CSV table of N, CA and C in Angstrom, one decimal:
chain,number,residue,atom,x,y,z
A,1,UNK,N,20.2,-2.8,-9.7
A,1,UNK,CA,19.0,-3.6,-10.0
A,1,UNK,C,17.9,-3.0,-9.2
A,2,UNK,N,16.9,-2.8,-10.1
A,2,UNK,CA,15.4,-2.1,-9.2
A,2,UNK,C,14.9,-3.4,-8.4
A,3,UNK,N,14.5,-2.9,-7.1
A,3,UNK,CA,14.1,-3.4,-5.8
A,3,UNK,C,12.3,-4.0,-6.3
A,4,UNK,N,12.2,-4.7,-6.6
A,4,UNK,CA,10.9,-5.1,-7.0
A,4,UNK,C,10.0,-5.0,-5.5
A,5,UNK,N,10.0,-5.3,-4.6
A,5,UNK,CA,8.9,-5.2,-3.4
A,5,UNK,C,9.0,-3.4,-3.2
A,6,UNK,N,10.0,-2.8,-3.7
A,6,UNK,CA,9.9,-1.5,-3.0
A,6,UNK,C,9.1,-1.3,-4.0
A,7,UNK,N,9.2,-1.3,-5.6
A,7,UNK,CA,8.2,-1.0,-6.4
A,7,UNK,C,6.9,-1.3,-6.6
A,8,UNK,N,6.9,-2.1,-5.8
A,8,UNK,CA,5.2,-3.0,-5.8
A,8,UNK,C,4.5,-2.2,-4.6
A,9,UNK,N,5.4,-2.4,-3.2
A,9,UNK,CA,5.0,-1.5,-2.1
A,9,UNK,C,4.6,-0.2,-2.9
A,10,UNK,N,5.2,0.7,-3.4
A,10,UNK,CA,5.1,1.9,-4.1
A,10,UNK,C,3.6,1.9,-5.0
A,11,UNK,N,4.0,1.1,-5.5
A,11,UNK,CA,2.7,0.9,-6.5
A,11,UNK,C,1.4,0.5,-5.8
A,12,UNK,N,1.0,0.0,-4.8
A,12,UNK,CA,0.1,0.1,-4.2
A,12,UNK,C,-0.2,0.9,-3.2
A,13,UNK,N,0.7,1.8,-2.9
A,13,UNK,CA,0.5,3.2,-2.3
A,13,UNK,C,-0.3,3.9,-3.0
A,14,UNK,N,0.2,4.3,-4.3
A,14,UNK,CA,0.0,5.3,-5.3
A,14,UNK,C,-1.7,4.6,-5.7
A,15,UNK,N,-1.9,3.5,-6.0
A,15,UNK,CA,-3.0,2.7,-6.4
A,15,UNK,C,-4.3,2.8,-5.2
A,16,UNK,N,-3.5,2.7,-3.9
A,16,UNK,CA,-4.9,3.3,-2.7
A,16,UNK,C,-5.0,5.0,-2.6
A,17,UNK,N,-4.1,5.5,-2.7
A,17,UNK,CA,-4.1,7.2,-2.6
A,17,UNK,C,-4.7,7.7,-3.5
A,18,UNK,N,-5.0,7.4,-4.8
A,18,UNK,CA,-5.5,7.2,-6.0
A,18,UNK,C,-7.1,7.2,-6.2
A,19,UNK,N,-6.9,6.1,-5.5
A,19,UNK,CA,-8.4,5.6,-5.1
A,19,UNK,C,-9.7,6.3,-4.4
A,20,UNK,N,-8.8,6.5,-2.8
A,20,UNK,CA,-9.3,8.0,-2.0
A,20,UNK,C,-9.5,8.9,-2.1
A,21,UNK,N,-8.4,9.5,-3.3
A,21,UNK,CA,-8.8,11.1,-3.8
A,21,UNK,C,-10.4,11.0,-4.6
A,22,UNK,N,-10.6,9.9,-5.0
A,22,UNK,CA,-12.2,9.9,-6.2
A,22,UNK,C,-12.9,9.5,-5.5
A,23,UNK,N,-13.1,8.3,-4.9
A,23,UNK,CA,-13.9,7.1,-4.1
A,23,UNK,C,-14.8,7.9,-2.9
A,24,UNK,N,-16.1,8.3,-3.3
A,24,UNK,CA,-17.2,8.8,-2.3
A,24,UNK,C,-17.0,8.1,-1.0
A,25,UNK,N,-17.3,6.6,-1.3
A,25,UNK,CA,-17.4,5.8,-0.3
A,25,UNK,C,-16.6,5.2,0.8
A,26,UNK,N,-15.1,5.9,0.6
A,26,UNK,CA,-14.2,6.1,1.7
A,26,UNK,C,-14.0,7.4,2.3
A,27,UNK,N,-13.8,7.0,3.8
A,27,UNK,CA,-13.7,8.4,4.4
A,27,UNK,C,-12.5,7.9,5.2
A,28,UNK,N,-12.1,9.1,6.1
A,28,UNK,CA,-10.7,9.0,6.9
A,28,UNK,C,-10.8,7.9,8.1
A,29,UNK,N,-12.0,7.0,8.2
A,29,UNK,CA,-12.4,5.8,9.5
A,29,UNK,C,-12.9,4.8,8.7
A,30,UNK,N,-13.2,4.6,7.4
A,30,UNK,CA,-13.8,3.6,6.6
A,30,UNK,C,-13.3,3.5,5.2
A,31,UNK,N,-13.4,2.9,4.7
A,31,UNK,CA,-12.9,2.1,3.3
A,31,UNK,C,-14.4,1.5,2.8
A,32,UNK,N,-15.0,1.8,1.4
A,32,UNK,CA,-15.7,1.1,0.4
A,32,UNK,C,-14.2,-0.5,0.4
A,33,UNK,N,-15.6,-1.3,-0.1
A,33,UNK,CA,-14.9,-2.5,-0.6
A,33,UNK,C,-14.0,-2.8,-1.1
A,34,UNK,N,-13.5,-1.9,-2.4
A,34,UNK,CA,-12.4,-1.5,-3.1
A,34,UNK,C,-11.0,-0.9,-2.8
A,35,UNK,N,-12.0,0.2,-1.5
A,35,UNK,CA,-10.7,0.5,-1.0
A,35,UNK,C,-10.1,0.2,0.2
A,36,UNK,N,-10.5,-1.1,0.8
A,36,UNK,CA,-10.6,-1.9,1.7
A,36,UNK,C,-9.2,-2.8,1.1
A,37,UNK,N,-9.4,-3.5,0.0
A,37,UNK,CA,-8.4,-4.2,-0.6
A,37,UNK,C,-6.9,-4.1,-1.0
A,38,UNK,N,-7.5,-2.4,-1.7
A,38,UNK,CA,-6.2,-1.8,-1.7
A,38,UNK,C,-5.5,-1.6,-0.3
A,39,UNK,N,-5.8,-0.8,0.7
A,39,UNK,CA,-5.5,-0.4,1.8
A,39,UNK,C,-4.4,-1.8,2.3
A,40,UNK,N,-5.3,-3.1,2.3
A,40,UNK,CA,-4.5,-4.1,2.7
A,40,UNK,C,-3.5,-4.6,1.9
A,41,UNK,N,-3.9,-4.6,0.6
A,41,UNK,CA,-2.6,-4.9,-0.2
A,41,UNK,C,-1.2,-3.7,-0.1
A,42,UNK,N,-1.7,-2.7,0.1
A,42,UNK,CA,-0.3,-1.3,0.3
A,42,UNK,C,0.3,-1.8,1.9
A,43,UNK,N,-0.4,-2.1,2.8
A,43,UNK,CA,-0.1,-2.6,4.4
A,43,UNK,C,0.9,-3.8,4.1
A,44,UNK,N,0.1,-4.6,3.5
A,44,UNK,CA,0.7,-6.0,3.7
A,44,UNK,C,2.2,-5.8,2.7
A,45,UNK,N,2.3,-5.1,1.3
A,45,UNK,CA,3.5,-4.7,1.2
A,45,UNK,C,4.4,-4.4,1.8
A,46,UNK,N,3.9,-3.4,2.6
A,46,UNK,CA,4.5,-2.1,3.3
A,46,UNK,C,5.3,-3.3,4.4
A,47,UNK,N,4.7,-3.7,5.5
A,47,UNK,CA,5.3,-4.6,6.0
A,47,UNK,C,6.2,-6.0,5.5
A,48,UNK,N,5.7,-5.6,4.8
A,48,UNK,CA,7.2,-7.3,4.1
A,48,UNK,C,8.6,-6.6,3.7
A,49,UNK,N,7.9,-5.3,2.7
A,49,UNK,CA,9.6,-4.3,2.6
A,49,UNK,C,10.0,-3.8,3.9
A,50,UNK,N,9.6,-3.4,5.2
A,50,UNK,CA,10.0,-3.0,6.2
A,50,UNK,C,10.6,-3.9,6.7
A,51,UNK,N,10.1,-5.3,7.1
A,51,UNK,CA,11.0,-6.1,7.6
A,51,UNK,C,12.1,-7.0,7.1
A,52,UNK,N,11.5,-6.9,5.7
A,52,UNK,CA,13.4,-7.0,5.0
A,52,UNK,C,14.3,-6.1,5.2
A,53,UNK,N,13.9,-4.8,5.2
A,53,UNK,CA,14.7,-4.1,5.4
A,53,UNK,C,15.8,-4.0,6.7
A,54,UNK,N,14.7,-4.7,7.7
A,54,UNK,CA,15.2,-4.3,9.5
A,54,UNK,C,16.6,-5.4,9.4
A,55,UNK,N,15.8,-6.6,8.3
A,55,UNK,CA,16.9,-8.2,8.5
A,55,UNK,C,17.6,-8.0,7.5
């Protein structure tokens, strides 16, 4: 059975790295508004599948 938070974590990776390669308005110390959102929604993933993982 596919892991749905690992796919969502995943998918919000790919959806901010995505973003960064095009987005003028982000640099390696700042985020445009857009990519401000994403960043936190791949984080906030990232940390919910990590700590399932540890428990």
């Amino acid at each position: 059975m596919p892991d749905d938070l690992y796919e969502r974590y995943q998918a919000a990776h790919t959806a901010h790295r995505s973003h960064r390669a095009t987005c003028t308005g982000c640099t390696d110390t700042s985020c445009c508004p857009a990519g401000q959102r994403l960043f936190e929604s791949f984080t906030r993933l990232q940390d919910a599948y990590l700590n399932r993982q540890r428990n």
